[in-house]
PDB file of C-alpha atoms in Angstrom:
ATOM      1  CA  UNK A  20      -1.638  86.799  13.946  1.00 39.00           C
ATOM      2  CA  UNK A  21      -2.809  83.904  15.445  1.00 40.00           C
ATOM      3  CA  UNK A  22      -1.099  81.793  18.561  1.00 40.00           C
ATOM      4  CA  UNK A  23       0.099  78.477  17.755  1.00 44.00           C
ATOM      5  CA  UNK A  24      -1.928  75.657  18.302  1.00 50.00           C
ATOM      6  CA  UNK A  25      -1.121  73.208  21.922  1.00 52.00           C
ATOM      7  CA  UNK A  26       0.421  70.540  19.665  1.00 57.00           C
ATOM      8  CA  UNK A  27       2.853  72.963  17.680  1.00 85.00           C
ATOM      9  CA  UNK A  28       6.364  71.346  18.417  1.00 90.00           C
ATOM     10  CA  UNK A  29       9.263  73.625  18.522  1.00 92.00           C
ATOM     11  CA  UNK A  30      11.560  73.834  16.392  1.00 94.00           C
ATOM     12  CA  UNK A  31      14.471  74.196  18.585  1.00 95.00           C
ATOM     13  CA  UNK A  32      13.590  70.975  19.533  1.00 96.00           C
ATOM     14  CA  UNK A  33      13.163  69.364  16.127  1.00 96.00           C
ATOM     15  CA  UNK A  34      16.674  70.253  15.640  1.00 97.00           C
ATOM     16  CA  UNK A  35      17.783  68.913  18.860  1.00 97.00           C
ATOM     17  CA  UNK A  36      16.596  65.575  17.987  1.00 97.00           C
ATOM     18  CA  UNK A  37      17.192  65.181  14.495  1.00 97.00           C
ATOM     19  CA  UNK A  38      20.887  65.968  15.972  1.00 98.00           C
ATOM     20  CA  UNK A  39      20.917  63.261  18.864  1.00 97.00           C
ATOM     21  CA  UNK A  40      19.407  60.765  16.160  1.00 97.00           C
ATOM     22  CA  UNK A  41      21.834  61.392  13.367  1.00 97.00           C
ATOM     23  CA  UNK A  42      25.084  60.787  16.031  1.00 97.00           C
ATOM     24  CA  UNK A  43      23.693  57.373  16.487  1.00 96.00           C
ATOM     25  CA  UNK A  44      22.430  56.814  13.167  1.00 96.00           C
ATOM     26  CA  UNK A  45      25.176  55.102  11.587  1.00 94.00           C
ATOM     27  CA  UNK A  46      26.020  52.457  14.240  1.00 95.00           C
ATOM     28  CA  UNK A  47      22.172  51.656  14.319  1.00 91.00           C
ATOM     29  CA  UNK A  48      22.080  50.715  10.471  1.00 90.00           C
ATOM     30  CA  UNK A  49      25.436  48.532  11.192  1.00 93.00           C
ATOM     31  CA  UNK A  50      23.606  46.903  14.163  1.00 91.00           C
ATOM     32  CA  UNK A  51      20.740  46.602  13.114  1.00 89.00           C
ATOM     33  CA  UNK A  52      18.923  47.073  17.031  1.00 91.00           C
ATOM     34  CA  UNK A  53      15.916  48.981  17.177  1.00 91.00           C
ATOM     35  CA  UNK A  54      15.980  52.524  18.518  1.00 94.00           C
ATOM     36  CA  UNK A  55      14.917  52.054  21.482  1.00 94.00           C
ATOM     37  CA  UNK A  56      16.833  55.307  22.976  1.00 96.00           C
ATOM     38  CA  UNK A  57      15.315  57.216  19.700  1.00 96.00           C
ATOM     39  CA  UNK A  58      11.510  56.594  20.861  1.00 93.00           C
ATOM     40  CA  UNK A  59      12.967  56.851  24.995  1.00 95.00           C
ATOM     41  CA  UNK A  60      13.481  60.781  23.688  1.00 97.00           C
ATOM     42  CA  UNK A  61      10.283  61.322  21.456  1.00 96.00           C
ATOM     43  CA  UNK A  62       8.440  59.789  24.602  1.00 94.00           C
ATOM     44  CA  UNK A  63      10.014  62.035  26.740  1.00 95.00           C
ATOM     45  CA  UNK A  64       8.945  65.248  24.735  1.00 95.00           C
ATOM     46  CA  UNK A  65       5.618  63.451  24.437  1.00 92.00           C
ATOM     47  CA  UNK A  66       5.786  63.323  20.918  1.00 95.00           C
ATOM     48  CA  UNK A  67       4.637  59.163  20.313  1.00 91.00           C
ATOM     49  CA  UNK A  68       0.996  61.034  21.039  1.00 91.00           C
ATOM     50  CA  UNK A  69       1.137  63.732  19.040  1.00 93.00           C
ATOM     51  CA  UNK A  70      -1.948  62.670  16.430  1.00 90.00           C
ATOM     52  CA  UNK A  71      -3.478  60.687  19.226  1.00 90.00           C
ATOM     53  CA  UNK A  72      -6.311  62.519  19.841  1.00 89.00           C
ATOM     54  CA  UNK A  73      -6.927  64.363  23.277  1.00 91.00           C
ATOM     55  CA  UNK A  74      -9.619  62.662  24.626  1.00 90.00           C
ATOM     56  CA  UNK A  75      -7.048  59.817  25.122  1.00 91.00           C
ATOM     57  CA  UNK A  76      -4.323  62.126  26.377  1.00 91.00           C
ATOM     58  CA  UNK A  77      -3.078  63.276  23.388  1.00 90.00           C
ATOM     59  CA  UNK A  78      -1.935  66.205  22.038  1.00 91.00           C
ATOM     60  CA  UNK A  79      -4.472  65.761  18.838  1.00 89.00           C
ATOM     61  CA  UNK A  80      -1.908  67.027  15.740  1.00 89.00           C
ATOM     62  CA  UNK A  81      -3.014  66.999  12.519  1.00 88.00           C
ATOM     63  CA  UNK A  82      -1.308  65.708   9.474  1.00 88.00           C
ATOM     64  CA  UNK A  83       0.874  68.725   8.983  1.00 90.00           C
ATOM     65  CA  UNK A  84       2.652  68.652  12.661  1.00 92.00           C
ATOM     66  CA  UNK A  85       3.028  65.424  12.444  1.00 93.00           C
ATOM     67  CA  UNK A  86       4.919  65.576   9.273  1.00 94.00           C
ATOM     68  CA  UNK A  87       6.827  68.006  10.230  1.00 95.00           C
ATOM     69  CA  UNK A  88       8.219  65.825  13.440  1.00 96.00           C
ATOM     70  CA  UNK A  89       8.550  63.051  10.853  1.00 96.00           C
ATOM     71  CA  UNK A  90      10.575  65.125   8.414  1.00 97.00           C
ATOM     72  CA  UNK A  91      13.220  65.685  11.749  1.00 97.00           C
ATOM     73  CA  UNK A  92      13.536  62.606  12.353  1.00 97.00           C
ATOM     74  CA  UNK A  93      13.513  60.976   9.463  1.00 97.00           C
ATOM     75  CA  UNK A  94      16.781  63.569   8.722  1.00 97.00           C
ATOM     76  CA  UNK A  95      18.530  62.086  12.018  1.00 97.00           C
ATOM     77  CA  UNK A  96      17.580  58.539  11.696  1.00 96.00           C
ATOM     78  CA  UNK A  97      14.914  57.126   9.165  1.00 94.00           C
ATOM     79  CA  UNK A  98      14.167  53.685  10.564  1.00 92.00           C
ATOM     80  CA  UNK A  99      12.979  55.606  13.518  1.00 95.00           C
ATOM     81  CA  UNK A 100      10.662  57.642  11.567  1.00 94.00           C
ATOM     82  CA  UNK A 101       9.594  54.684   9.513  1.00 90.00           C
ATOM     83  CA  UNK A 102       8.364  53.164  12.944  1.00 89.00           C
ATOM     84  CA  UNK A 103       6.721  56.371  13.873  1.00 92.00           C
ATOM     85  CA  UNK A 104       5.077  56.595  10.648  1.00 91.00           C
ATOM     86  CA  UNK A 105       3.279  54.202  10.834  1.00 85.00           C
ATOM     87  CA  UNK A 106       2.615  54.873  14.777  1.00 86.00           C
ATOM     88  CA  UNK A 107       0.959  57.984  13.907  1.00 86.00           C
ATOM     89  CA  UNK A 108      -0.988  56.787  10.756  1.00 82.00           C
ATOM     90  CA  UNK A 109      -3.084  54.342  13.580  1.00 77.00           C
ATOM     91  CA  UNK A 110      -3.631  57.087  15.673  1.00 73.00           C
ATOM     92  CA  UNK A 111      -4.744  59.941  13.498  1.00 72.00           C
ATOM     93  CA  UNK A 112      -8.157  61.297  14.017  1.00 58.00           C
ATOM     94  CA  UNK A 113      -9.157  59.370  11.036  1.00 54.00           C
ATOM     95  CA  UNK A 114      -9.064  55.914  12.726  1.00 51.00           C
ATOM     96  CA  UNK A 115     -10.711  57.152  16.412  1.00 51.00           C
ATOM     97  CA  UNK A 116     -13.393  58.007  14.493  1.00 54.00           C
ATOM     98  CA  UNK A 117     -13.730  54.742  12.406  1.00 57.00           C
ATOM     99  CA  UNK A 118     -14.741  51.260  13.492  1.00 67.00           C
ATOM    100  CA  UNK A 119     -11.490  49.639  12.410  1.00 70.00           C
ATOM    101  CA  UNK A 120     -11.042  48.515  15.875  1.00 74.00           C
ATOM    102  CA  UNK A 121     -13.481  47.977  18.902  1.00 81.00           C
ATOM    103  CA  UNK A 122     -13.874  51.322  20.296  1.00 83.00           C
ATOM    104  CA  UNK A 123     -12.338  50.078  23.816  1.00 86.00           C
ATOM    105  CA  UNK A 124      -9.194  48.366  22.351  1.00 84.00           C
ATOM    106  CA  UNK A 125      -8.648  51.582  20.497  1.00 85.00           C
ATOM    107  CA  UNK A 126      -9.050  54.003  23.215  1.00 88.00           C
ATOM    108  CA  UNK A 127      -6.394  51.607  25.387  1.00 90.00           C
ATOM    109  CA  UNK A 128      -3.842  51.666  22.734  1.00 86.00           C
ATOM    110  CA  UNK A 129      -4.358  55.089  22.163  1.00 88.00           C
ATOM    111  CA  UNK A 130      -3.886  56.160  25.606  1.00 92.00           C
ATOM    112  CA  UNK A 131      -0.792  53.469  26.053  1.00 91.00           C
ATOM    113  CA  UNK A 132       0.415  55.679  22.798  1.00 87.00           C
ATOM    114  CA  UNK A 133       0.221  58.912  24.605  1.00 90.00           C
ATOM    115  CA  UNK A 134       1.491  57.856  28.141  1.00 92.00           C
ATOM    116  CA  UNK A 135       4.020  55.006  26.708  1.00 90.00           C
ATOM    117  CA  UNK A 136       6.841  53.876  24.786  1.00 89.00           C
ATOM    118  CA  UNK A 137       3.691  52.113  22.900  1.00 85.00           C
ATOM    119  CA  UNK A 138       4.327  51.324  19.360  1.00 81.00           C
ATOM    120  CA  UNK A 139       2.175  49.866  16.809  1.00 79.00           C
ATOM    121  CA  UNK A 140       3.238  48.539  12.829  1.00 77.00           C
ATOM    122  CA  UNK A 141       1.389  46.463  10.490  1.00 71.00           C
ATOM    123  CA  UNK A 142       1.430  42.944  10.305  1.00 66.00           C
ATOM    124  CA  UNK A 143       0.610  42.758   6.259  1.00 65.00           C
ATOM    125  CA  UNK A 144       4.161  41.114   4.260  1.00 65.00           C
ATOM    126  CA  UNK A 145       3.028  37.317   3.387  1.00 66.00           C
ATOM    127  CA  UNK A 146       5.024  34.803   1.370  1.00 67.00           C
ATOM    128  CA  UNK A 147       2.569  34.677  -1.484  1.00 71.00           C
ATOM    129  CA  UNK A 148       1.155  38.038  -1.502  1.00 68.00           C
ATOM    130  CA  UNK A 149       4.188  40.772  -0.718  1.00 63.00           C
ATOM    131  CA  UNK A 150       2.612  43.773   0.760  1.00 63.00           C
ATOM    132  CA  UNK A 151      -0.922  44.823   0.013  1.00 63.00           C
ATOM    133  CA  UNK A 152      -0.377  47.536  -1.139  1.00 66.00           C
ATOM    134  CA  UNK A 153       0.161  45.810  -4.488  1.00 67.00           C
ATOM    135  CA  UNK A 154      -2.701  44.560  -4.446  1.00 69.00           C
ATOM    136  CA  UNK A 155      -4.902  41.325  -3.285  1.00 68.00           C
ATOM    137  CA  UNK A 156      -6.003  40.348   0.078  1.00 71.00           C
ATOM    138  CA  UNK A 157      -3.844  38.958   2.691  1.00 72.00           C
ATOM    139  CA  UNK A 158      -5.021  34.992   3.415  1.00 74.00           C
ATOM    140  CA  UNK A 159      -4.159  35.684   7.534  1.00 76.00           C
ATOM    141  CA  UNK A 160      -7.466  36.117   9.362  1.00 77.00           C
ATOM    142  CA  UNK A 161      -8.525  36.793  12.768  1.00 79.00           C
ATOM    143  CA  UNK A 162     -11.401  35.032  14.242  1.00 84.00           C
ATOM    144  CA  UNK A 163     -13.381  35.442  16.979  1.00 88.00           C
ATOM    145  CA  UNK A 164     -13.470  32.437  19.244  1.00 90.00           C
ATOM    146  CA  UNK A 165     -14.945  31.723  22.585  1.00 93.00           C
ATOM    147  CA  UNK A 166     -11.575  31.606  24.238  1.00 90.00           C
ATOM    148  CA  UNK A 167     -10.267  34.908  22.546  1.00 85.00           C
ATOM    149  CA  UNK A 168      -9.008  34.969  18.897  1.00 81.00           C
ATOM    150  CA  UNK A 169      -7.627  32.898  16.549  1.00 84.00           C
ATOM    151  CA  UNK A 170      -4.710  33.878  14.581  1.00 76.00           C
ATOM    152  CA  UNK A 171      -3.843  31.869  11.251  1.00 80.00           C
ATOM    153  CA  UNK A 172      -1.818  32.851   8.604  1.00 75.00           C
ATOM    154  CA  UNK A 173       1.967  33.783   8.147  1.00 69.00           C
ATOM    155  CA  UNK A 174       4.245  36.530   7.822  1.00 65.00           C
ATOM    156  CA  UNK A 175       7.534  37.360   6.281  1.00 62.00           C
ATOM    157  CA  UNK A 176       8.231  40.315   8.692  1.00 56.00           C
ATOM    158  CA  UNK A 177       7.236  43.794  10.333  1.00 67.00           C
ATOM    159  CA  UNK A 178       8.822  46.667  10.552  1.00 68.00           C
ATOM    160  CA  UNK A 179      10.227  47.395  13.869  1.00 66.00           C
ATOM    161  CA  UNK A 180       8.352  44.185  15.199  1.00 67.00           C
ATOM    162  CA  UNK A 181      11.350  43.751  17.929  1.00 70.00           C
ATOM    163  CA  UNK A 182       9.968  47.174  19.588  1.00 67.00           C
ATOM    164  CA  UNK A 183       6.149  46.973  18.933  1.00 72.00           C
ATOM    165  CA  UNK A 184       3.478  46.560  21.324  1.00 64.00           C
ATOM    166  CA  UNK A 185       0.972  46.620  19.161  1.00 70.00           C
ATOM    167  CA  UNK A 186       0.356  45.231  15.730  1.00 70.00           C
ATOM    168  CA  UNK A 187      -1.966  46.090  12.997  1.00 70.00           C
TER     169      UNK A 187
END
């Protein structure tokens, strides 16, 4: 038998949570605020870094542990799990080893991810276009300027945008 792995979660704790975020889930959806206390607690168990890998502080989970802390949380509180979804999905080992983004903004956001209540969603929902997904190529673009970047384009929203940091 094998030990677990350094980025096993416990399940005792998985419980714990998907408790705590089911007793507010209910007055979230009629409010319509962002968790902010539901990522406060999966900070505080240091699970926002759990697929960041641990070169950047991380605790380097793979797809399985991370769908298991998804699956808890998504049974207390989905909105919360949408947002960390999507969180993890830009911090899997996939993208640090990809050049989807400059290798130094990458390794910042991934630390901020595994120290910080750092959250990043996509920016992809246009009037003409929907999501992506469906197909087609989103007409915002990002372009490199001598002053920084230039951002043109429009969106019809984000998920979780009032709580993210970062946006993708």
């Amino acid at each position: 038998m094998t030990a677990p792995s350094a980025s096993r979660v416990d399940e005792d704790l998985l419980r714990a949570l998907t408790q705590r975020f089911a007793a507010t889930a209910g007055e979230l959806d009629r409010s319509a605020e962002f968790p902010h206390q539901n990522f406060a607690a999966l900070h505080e168990h240091k699970l926002l870094g759990l697929t960041v890998a641990e070169e950047f502080g991380g605790r380097g989970a793979g797809i399985g542990e991370a769908l298991r802390v998804l699956s808890a949380v998504a049974e207390g509180e989905p909105s919360t799990a949408l947002i960390l979804f999507m969180t993890y999905g830009y911090y899997s080992g996939a993208m640090g080893r990809t050049d989807a983004w400059p290798r130094e903004v990458y390794a910042r956001m991934a630390r901020e991810a595994a120290s910080e209540v750092a959250l990043i969603g996509g920016l992809r929902v246009e009037p003409e276009l929907g999501t992506p997904v469906r197909g087609g190529m989103p007409k915002t673009t990002a372009r490199k300027t001598a002053d920084g970047w230039r951002l043109s384009g429009s969106k019809i929203y984000s998920t979780g945008s009032t709580g993210l940091r970062w946006f993708g």
